[in-house]
Coordinates of C-alpha atoms in Angstrom, one line a residue:
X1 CA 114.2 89.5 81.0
X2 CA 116.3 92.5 80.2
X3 CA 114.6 95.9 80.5
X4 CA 115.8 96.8 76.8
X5 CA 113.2 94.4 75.5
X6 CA 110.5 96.8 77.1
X7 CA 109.0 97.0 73.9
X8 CA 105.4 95.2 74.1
X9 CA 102.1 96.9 75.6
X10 CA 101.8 95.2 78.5
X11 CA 104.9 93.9 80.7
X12 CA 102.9 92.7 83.7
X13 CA 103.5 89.6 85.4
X14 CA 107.6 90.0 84.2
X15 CA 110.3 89.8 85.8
X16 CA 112.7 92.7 85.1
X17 CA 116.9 92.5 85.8
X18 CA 116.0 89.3 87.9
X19 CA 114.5 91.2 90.8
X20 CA 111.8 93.4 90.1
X21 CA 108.4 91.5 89.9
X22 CA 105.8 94.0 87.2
X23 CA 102.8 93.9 89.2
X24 CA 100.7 96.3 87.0
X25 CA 100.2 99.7 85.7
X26 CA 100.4 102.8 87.6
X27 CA 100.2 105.2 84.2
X28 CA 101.7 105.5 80.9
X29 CA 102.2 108.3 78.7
X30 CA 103.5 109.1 75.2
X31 CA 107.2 108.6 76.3
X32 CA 106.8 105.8 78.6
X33 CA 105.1 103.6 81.3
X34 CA 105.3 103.3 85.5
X35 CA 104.8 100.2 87.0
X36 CA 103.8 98.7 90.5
X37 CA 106.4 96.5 91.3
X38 CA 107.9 94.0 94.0
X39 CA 112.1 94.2 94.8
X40 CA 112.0 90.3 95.1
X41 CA 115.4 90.7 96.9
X42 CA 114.2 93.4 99.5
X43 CA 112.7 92.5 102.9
X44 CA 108.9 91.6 102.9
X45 CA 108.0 95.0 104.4
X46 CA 110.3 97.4 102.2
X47 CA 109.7 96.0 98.9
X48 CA 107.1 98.0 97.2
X49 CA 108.9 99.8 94.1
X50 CA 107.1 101.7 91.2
X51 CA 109.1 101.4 87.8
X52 CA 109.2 103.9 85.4
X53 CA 110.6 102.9 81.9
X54 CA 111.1 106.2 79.8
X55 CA 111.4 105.4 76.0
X56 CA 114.5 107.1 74.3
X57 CA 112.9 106.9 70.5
X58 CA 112.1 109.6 69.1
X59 CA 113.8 112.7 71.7
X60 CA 116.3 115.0 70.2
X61 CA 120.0 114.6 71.9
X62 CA 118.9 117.9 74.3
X63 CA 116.5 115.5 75.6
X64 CA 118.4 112.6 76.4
X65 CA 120.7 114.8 77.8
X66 CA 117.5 116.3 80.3
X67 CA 117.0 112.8 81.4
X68 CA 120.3 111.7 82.5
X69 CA 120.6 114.9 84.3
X70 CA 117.5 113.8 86.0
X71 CA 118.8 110.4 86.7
X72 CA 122.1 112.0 88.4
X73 CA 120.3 114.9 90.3
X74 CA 117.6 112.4 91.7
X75 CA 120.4 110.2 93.1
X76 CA 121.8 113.6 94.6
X77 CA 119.1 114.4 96.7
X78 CA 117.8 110.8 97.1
X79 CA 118.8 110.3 100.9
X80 CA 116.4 113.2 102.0
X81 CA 114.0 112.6 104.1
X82 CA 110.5 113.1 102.1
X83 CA 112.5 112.8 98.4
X84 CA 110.7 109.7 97.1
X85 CA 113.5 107.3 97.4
X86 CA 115.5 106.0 94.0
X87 CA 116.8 102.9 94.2
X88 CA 118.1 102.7 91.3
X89 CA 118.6 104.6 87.8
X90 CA 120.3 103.4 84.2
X91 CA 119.7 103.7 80.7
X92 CA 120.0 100.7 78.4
X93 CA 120.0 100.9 74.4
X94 CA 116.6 102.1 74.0
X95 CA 115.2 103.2 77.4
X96 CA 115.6 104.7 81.0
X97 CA 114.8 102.5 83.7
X98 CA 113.5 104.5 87.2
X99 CA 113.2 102.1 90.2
X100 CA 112.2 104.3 92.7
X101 CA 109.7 103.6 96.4
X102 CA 106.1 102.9 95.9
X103 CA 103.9 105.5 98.0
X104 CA 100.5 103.9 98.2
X105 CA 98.3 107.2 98.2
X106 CA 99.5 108.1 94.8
X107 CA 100.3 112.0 93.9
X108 CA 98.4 115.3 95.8
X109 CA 97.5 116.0 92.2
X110 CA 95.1 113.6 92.2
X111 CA 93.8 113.1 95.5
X112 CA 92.4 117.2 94.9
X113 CA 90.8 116.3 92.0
X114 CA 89.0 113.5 93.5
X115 CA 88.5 114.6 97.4
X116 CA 88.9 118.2 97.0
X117 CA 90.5 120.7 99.2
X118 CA 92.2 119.8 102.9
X119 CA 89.4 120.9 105.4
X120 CA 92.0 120.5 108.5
X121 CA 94.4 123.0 109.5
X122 CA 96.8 120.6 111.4
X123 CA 96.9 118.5 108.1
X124 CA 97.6 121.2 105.8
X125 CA 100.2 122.3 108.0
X126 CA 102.0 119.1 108.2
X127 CA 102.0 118.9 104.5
X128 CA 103.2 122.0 104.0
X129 CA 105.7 122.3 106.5
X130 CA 107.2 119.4 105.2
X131 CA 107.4 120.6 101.8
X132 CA 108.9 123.4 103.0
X133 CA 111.8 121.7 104.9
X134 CA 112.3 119.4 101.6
X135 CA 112.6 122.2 99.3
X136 CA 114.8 124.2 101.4
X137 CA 116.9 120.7 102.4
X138 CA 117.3 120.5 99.0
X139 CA 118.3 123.9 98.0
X140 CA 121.0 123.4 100.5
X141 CA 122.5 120.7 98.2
X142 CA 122.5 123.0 95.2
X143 CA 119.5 121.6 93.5
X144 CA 116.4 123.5 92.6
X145 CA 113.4 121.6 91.5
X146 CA 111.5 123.9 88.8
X147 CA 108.6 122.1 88.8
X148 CA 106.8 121.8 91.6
X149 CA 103.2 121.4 91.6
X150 CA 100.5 118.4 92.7
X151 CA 101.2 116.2 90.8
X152 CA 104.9 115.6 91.8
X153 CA 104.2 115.0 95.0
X154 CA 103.3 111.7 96.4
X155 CA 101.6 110.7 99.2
X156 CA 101.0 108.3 101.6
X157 CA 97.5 106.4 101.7
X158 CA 97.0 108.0 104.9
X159 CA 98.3 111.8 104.4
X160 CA 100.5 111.4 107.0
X161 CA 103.7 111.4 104.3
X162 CA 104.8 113.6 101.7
X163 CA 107.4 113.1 98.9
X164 CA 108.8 115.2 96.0
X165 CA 109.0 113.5 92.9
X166 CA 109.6 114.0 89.3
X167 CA 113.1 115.4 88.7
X168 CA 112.7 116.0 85.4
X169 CA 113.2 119.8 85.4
X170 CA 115.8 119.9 88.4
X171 CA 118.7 121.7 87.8
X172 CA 121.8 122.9 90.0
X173 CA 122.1 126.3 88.7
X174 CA 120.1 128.7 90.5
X175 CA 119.1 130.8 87.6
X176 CA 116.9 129.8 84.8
X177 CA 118.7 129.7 81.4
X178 CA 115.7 129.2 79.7
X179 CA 112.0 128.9 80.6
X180 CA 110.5 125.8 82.5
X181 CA 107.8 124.2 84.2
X182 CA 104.3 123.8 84.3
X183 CA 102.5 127.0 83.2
X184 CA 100.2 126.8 85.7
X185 CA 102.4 126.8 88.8
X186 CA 105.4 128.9 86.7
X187 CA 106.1 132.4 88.0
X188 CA 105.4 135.9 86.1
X189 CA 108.8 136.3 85.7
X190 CA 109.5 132.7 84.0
X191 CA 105.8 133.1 81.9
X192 CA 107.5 136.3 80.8
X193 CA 110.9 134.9 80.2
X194 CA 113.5 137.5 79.7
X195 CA 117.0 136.1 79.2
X196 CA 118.6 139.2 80.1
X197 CA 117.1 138.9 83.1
X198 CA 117.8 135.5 84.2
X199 CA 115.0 134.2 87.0
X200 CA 116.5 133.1 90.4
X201 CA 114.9 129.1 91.3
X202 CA 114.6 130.1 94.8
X203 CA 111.8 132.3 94.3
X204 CA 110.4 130.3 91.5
X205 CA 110.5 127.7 93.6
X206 CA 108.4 129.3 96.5
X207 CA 105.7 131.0 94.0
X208 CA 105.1 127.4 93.0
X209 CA 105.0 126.1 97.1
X210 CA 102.7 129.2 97.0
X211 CA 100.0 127.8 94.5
X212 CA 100.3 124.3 96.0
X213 CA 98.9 125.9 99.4
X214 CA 96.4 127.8 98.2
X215 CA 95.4 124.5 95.9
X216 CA 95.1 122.9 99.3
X217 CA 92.7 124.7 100.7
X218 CA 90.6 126.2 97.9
X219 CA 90.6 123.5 95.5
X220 CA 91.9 124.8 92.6
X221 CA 94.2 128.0 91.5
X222 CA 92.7 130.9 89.9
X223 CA 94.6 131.4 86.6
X224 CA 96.1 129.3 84.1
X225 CA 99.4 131.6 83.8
X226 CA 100.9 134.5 85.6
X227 CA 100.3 137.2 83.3
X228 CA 98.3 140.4 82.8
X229 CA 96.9 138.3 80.1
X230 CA 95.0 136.7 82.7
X231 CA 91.8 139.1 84.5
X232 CA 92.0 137.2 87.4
X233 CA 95.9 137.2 87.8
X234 CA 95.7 140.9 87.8
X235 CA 93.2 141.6 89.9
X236 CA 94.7 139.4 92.5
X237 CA 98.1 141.6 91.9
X238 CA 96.3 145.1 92.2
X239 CA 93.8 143.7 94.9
X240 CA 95.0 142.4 98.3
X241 CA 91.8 141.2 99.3
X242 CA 91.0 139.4 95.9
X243 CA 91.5 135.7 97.7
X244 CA 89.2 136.7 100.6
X245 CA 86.7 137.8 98.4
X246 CA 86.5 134.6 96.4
X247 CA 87.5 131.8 99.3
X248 CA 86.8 132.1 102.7
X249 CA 90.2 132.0 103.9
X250 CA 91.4 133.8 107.2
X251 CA 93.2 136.7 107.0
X252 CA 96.6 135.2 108.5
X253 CA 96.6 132.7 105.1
X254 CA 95.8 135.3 103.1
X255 CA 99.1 136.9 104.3
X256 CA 101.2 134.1 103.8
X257 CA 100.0 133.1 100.8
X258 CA 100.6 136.5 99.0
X259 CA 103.7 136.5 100.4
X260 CA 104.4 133.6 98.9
X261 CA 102.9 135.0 95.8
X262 CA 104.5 138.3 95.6
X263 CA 104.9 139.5 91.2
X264 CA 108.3 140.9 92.4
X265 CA 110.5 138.1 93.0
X266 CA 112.8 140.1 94.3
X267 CA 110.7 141.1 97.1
X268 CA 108.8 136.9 97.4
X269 CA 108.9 135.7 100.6
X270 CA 112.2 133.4 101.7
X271 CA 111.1 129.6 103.0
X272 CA 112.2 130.4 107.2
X273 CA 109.9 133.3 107.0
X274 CA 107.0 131.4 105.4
X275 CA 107.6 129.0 107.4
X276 CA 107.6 130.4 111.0
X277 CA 104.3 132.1 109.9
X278 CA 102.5 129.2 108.9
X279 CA 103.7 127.2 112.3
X280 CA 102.2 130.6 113.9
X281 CA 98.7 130.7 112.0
X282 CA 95.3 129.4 113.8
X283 CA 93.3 128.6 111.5
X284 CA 93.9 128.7 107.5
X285 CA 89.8 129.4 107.4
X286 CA 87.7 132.0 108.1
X287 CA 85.8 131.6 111.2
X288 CA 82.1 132.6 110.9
X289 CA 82.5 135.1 113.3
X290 CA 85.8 136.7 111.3
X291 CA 83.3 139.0 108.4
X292 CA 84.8 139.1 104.8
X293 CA 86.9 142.6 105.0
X294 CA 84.3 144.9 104.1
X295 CA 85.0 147.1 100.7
X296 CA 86.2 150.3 103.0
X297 CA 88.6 147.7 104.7
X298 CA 89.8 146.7 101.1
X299 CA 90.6 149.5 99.7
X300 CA 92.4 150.8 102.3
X301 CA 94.4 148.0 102.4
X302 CA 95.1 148.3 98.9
X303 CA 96.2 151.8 99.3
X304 CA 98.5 151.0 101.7
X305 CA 100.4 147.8 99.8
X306 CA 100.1 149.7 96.2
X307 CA 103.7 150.6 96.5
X308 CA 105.0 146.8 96.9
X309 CA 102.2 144.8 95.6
X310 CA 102.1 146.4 91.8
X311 CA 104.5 145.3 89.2
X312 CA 104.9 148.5 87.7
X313 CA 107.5 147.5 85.2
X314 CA 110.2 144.4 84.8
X315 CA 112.8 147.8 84.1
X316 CA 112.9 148.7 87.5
X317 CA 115.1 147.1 90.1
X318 CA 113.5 146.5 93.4
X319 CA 115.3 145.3 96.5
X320 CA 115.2 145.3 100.4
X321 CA 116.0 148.2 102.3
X322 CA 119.9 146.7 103.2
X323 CA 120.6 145.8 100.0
X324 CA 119.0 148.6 97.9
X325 CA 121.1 150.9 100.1
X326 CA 124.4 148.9 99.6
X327 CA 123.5 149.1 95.7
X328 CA 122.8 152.8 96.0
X329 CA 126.4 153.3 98.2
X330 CA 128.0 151.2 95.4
X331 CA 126.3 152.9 92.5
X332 CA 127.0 156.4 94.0
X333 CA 131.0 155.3 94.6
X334 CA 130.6 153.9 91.1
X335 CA 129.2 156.7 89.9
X336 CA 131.6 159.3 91.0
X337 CA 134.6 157.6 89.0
X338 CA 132.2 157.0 86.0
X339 CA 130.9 160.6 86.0
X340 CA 134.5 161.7 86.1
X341 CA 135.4 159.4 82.7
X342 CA 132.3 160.3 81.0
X343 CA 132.8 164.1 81.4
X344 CA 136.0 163.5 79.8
X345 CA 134.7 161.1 76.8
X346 CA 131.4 163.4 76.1
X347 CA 130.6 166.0 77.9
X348 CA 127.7 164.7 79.9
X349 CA 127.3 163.5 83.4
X350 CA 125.6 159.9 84.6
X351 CA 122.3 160.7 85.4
X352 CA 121.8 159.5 89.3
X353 CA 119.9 157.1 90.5
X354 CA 116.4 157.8 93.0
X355 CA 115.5 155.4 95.6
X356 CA 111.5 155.1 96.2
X357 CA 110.7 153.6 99.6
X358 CA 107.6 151.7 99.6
X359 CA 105.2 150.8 103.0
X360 CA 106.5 147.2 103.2
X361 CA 110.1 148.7 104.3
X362 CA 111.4 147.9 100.8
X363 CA 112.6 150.1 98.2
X364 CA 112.7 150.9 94.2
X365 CA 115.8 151.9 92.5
X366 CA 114.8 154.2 89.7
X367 CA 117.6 154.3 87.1
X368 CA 117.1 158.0 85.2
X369 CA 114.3 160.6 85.3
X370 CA 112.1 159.7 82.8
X371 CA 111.4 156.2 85.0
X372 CA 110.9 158.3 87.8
X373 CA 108.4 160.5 86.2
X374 CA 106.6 157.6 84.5
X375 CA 106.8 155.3 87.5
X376 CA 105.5 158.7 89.4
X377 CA 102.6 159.4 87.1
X378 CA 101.3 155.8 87.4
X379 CA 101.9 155.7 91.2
X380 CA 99.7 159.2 91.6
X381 CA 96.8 158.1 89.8
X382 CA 96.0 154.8 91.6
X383 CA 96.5 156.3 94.2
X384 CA 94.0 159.1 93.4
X385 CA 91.6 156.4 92.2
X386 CA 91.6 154.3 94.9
X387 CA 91.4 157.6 97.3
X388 CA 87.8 158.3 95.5
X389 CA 86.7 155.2 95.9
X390 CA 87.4 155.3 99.7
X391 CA 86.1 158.3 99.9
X392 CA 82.6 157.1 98.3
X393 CA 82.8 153.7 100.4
X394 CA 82.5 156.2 103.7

């Protein structure tokens, strides 16, 4: 039976192409329907498949044109390691036909719903350390993902395997054109989509890897979108200790997972560093001899990150120390011509630019002076505010 005549409610018990054995439903949705099926060509112990038939009626030409780039970015990246395997991909008259490796466990997205968080450290490492190395193997074949989360990522039965899934949203352009995803797991700066500013799928990437860690071992994710919209969003951006306070995680994942999290993208962790620190971390728990910081202990930890932890406007241009300084020598070079032609065409000089150093050892780039006053004013009196507070807690 040819797969175009996928058109009845139930398929199980077919045959598909001559090979593939429908064995029953995995899920079905608006657009289309996965199957568990047998390769009956494959070796006995390699021929679990899941089909997914994607129905083409009724998608505009932008999104037919999404799905085949899914089909040929899949296939890209298919060799990895822990990419779920696609064996193979084509579109007949009125559908797309997925054949991809059946992993028996189902997706992570589940498995939290049902069990809850991880409660072991070793196996949240494993998990997440592999995710890691896939993302990053496949950022080094020019493909960013753009929607990671739980629920496209499969696993074994067992937990022992991990696989990325659902290329849907992949692209090999490393900035966003538009904005994408799944709101939940999207970063602030693709919730607050700016198209002059085009978000780098890197970082979004790693903001979502971020969420799917602390997913692990929380349970859950503490806001629906990254936005001040959101109370608890922004008090876990002005508050460094806002995850300790609610979870009892250790202070080492706490670290790593605002790291991970940083508003700034510019200044988001990269996957090596994340990496290294997690292989490094005891325990991803608080022990019941580490104490909750106490409220001293917080605020002066706030006071001391306000610098790099606030988003104190999508204007200003933030940067590492080496790079804001090699945009400073370029702007000043830049600037000395440009001052030169700007006398001569009005009369007025380009105002210069004022580099802010923060106490993570990275650094603002303030464009004119009214930024620097504004960004000044609002700097001063959180600072003076959480200065009274300290004051009070000793």
């Amino acid at each position: 039976m040819p797969a175009s005549e996928f058109t009845k409610p139930n398929l199980t018990g077919s045959v598909i192409d001559g090979r593939y054995r429908l064995i029953r439903i995995l899920g079905s949705g608006s657009f289309g329907i996965v199957y568990r099926a047998i390769d009956l060509r494959a070796p006995i112990e390699a021929r679990d498949r899941a089909i997914k038939f994607v129905s083409k009626a009724g998608r505009k030409d932008s999104s037919i044109a999404t799905l085949r780039n899914e089909m040929t970015l899949h296939k890209r990246v298919s060799h990895l390691p822990n990419v779920i395997t696609l064996h193979d991909a084509y579109e007949v008259a009125d559908y797309f036909v997925f054949v991809m490796d059946y992993c028996s466990g189902g997706d992570l997205g589940n498995y939290l719903a049902e069990c809850g968080q991880f409660t072991d450290t070793q196996e949240v490492k494993k998990v997440i350390l592999t995710l890691l190395d896939t993302v990053a193997a496949l950022h080094e074949e020019g493909i960013y993902h753009r929607d990671l989360k739980p629920h496209n990522i499969l696993i074994s039965r067992d937990r022992t395997q991990v696989f990325l899934a659902d290329f849907g949203l992949a692209s090999d352009i490393s900035e966003y054109e538009f904005a994408c995803g799944t709101m939940a797991y999207m970063p602030p700066e693709c919730v607050l989509f700016d198209p002059r500013r085009k978000p780098n799928a890197r970082k979004a990437d790693m903001w979502a890897l971020g969420l799917i860690l602390l997913n692990m071992v929380s349970g859950g994710i503490p806001w629906r979108r990254a936005s001040r919209i959101s109370d608890t969003f922004s008090e876990f951006v002005d508050d460094p200790n806002y995850l300790l306070q609610c979870i009892p995680l250790s202070t080492g994942a706490n670290r790593i997972i605002r790291r991970m999290l940083r508003a700034n993208p510019l200044i988001r962790a990269n996957i090596a560093d994340v990496r290294a620190m997690i292989f490094e971390l005891d325990s991803f728990w608080r022990s019941y001899d580490e104490p909750a910081p106490s409220e001293w202990e917080a605020l002066a930890t706030m006071r001391s990150t306000i610098a790099s932890e606030m988003d104190f406007d999508n204007s200003l241009s933030w940067a590492p120390n080496t790079q804001a300084r090699q945009m400073a020598t370029m702007n000043h070079s830049a600037g000395s011509a440009a001052t030169s032609a700007t006398r001569f065409s009005s009369g007025r000089s380009t105002p210069k630019s004022t580099l802010v150093a923060s106490p993570t050892g990275s650094v603002m780039m303030v464009k004119d002076m009214r930024e620097r006053k504004d960004m000044g004013e609002r700097v001063r009196s959180l600072v003076s505010r959480v200065t009274k507070k300290l004051a009070m807690a000793s």
